[in-house]
CSV table of C-alpha atoms in Angstrom, one decimal:
chain,number,residue,atom,x,y,z
A,1,MET,CA,59.5,102.2,50.8
A,2,ALA,CA,61.9,99.4,52.0
A,3,THR,CA,63.7,97.3,49.5
A,4,ASN,CA,64.4,93.6,49.9
A,5,ARG,CA,68.2,93.2,49.3
A,6,TYR,CA,68.0,89.5,49.0
A,7,ALA,CA,66.4,87.8,46.0
A,8,PRO,CA,64.7,84.4,46.8
A,9,LEU,CA,66.7,81.3,46.0
A,10,LEU,CA,65.9,79.6,42.8
A,11,THR,CA,65.0,76.0,42.5
A,12,VAL,CA,66.4,73.8,39.8
A,13,GLU,CA,63.0,73.7,38.1
A,14,GLU,CA,62.9,77.6,38.0
A,15,PHE,CA,66.5,77.8,36.8
A,16,LEU,CA,65.8,75.3,33.9
A,17,ARG,CA,63.0,77.6,32.7
A,18,ILE,CA,65.4,80.5,32.1
A,19,ASP,CA,66.7,81.0,28.6
A,20,PHE,CA,70.2,82.4,28.8
A,21,GLY,CA,70.6,82.4,25.0
A,22,PRO,CA,73.1,80.4,22.8
A,23,ASP,CA,76.2,82.3,24.0
A,24,LYS,CA,75.8,82.2,27.7
A,25,LYS,CA,76.1,79.4,30.2
A,26,ALA,CA,75.2,79.3,33.9
A,27,GLU,CA,75.1,77.0,36.8
A,28,LEU,CA,72.7,77.0,39.8
A,29,SER,CA,74.8,77.1,43.0
A,30,ASN,CA,72.7,76.7,46.2
A,31,GLY,CA,69.9,78.8,44.7
A,32,VAL,CA,72.1,81.4,43.1
A,33,ILE,CA,72.9,81.8,39.4
A,34,ARG,CA,76.6,81.7,38.6
A,35,MET,CA,77.6,82.6,35.1
A,36,MET,CA,80.3,80.4,33.5
A,37,ALA,CA,83.0,81.4,31.1
A,38,GLY,CA,84.3,79.2,28.2
A,39,GLY,CA,87.4,77.1,28.7
A,40,THR,CA,90.9,77.3,27.2
A,41,ALA,CA,92.0,75.2,24.2
A,42,ALA,CA,93.8,72.8,26.7
A,43,HIS,CA,90.6,72.5,28.8
A,44,ASN,CA,88.5,71.7,25.7
A,45,ARG,CA,91.1,69.2,24.4
A,46,LEU,CA,91.1,67.3,27.7
A,47,GLN,CA,87.3,67.3,27.8
A,48,GLY,CA,87.1,66.0,24.2
A,49,ASN,CA,89.7,63.3,24.9
A,50,LEU,CA,87.8,62.1,28.0
A,51,MET,CA,84.5,62.0,26.1
A,52,ARG,CA,86.1,59.9,23.4
A,53,ILE,CA,87.9,57.5,25.8
A,54,LEU,CA,84.9,57.1,28.0
A,55,GLY,CA,82.4,56.9,25.1
A,56,ASN,CA,84.3,54.1,23.5
A,57,GLY,CA,85.1,52.3,26.7
A,58,LEU,CA,81.6,52.4,28.0
A,59,ARG,CA,79.9,51.2,24.7
A,60,GLY,CA,77.6,48.3,25.4
A,61,SER,CA,77.8,48.7,29.2
A,62,GLY,CA,74.5,50.6,29.7
A,63,CYS,CA,76.5,53.6,30.8
A,64,SER,CA,77.1,56.7,28.7
A,65,ALA,CA,79.5,59.7,29.0
A,66,TYR,CA,78.0,63.2,28.7
A,67,GLY,CA,79.7,66.6,28.2
A,68,SER,CA,79.2,69.9,30.0
A,69,ASP,CA,75.8,70.5,28.5
A,70,MET,CA,74.2,67.8,30.6
A,71,GLY,CA,73.2,69.0,34.1
A,72,VAL,CA,73.8,67.0,37.3
A,73,ARG,CA,71.2,67.8,40.0
A,74,MET,CA,72.9,67.9,43.3
A,75,HIS,CA,69.8,68.9,45.3
A,76,ASP,CA,66.7,71.1,44.8
A,77,PHE,CA,68.8,74.3,44.7
A,78,SER,CA,72.0,73.2,42.8
A,79,LEU,CA,72.5,72.1,39.2
A,80,ARG,CA,76.1,71.5,38.1
A,81,TYR,CA,77.6,71.1,34.7
A,82,PRO,CA,80.8,69.0,35.1
A,83,ASP,CA,83.1,68.8,32.1
A,84,VAL,CA,82.3,65.1,31.8
A,85,SER,CA,79.8,62.9,33.6
A,86,VAL,CA,78.8,59.3,33.4
A,87,PHE,CA,75.3,58.0,34.0
A,88,CYS,CA,74.1,54.4,33.8
A,89,GLY,CA,70.7,53.2,32.6
A,90,ARG,CA,69.9,56.6,31.1
A,91,ASP,CA,70.5,55.9,27.4
A,92,GLY,CA,66.9,55.1,26.4
A,93,PRO,CA,64.8,57.3,24.2
A,94,GLU,CA,62.6,58.3,27.1
A,95,ASN,CA,65.6,60.3,28.5
A,96,ASP,CA,66.5,62.0,25.2
A,97,LYS,CA,64.8,65.4,26.0
A,98,LEU,CA,65.9,65.6,29.6
A,99,ARG,CA,68.4,68.3,30.5
A,100,GLU,CA,69.6,67.0,33.9
A,101,PHE,CA,69.9,63.7,35.7
A,102,ASP,CA,70.4,63.1,39.5
A,103,ASP,CA,72.2,59.8,39.5
A,104,PRO,CA,75.8,60.2,38.2
A,105,LYS,CA,78.4,57.4,38.7
A,106,LEU,CA,81.4,59.6,37.7
A,107,VAL,CA,82.1,63.3,37.3
A,108,VAL,CA,85.2,64.9,35.9
A,109,GLU,CA,86.2,68.6,36.4
A,110,VAL,CA,89.0,70.1,34.4
A,111,LEU,CA,90.4,72.7,36.7
A,112,SER,CA,91.2,76.3,35.7
A,113,PRO,CA,92.6,79.1,37.8
A,114,SER,CA,89.2,80.9,37.9
A,115,THR,CA,87.2,77.8,39.0
A,116,ARG,CA,89.6,75.8,41.0
A,117,ASP,CA,88.4,77.1,44.5
A,118,GLU,CA,84.7,76.7,43.6
A,119,ASP,CA,85.3,73.2,42.2
A,120,VAL,CA,87.1,71.9,45.3
A,121,ALA,CA,85.4,73.9,48.1
A,122,VAL,CA,81.8,73.9,46.9
A,123,LYS,CA,81.3,71.3,44.2
A,124,LEU,CA,83.4,68.5,45.8
A,125,PRO,CA,81.2,68.2,48.9
A,126,GLU,CA,78.1,68.2,46.8
A,127,TYR,CA,79.4,65.6,44.5
A,128,LYS,CA,80.4,63.4,47.4
A,129,SER,CA,76.9,63.7,48.9
A,130,VAL,CA,75.2,62.1,45.8
A,131,PRO,CA,74.5,58.4,46.7
A,132,THR,CA,75.1,57.0,43.3
A,133,MET,CA,78.5,58.8,42.8
A,134,GLN,CA,81.4,56.4,42.6
A,135,THR,CA,84.3,58.5,41.2
A,136,ILE,CA,85.2,62.1,41.1
A,137,LEU,CA,88.2,63.2,39.1
A,138,PHE,CA,89.9,66.6,39.0
A,139,ILE,CA,92.5,67.2,36.3
A,140,ASP,CA,94.9,70.1,36.3
A,141,PRO,CA,95.8,70.8,32.6
A,142,GLU,CA,98.7,73.1,33.6
A,143,THR,CA,100.6,70.5,35.8
A,144,GLY,CA,99.2,67.3,34.5
A,145,GLY,CA,98.4,66.2,38.1
A,146,MET,CA,95.1,64.7,39.0
A,147,ARG,CA,93.1,64.1,42.1
A,148,LEU,CA,91.0,60.9,42.1
A,149,LEU,CA,88.3,60.2,44.7
A,150,GLN,CA,86.6,56.8,44.7
A,151,ARG,CA,83.9,55.7,47.0
A,152,THR,CA,84.8,52.9,49.4
A,153,GLY,CA,81.7,52.8,51.5
A,154,PRO,CA,78.4,54.8,52.1
A,155,ALA,CA,80.3,57.8,53.4
A,156,ALA,CA,83.9,56.8,52.9
A,157,TRP,CA,86.2,57.9,50.1
A,158,ASN,CA,89.7,57.1,48.9
A,159,ASP,CA,91.3,60.4,48.0
A,160,ALA,CA,94.5,60.1,46.0
A,161,GLU,CA,96.7,62.8,44.3
A,162,LEU,CA,98.0,61.2,41.1
A,163,PRO,CA,101.3,62.7,39.9
A,164,PRO,CA,101.8,63.7,36.2
A,165,GLY,CA,102.0,60.7,34.0
A,166,SER,CA,99.7,58.6,36.0
A,167,ASP,CA,96.9,56.4,34.5
A,168,VAL,CA,93.4,56.6,36.1
A,169,PRO,CA,91.9,53.2,37.2
A,170,LEU,CA,88.1,53.1,37.0
A,171,ALA,CA,87.4,49.6,38.4
A,172,GLU,CA,83.6,50.1,38.6
A,173,PHE,CA,83.6,50.4,34.8
A,174,GLY,CA,86.4,47.9,34.1
A,175,LEU,CA,88.5,50.7,32.5
A,176,THR,CA,91.8,52.4,32.9
A,177,LEU,CA,92.2,55.9,31.4
A,178,ALA,CA,95.7,56.0,30.0
A,179,ASN,CA,97.5,59.2,30.7
A,180,GLU,CA,98.8,59.5,27.1
A,181,ASP,CA,95.1,59.3,25.9
A,182,ILE,CA,93.9,61.9,28.4
A,183,PHE,CA,96.5,64.4,27.5
A,184,ALA,CA,96.8,63.5,23.8
A,185,ARG,CA,97.3,66.3,21.3
A,186,GLY,CA,95.7,65.6,17.9
């Protein structure tokens, strides 16, 4: 009897029906489940700082910051969980039970040695393909450097490497993320 070596690709809907339990986390990457590990203390501190800064800065704007438990649908076969994402017009009670949205304005990935290649080679093109996406920010907790991509046209992006100590301008939200706040300790 022949064996099919290849499993069929999962859709986002099929993936969302899987219960991985409380101690496991996974993403759907082009139809394939990829298990995710927890982050370091530095990674979690940066994520928490960004959630606090963006949450406070976006209050009353109709936009909200979400953590890594909110999925971002890239297409029918990919569901990503960026460290921080911002969605606008999604803060009504009709959205409270949803587990994913498909219209992010901003995503932030805090890089780690184990995910850096996937974040840049696979996720970045997906993020850039989302029509509503305005800003993509990669932060390296080890060096303090950041990469800021901001949409300048339908398929055009400004891609800037920000050296350690730089603030992050988010003109579309009327905010600037101060470096000292992003990397604050305690």
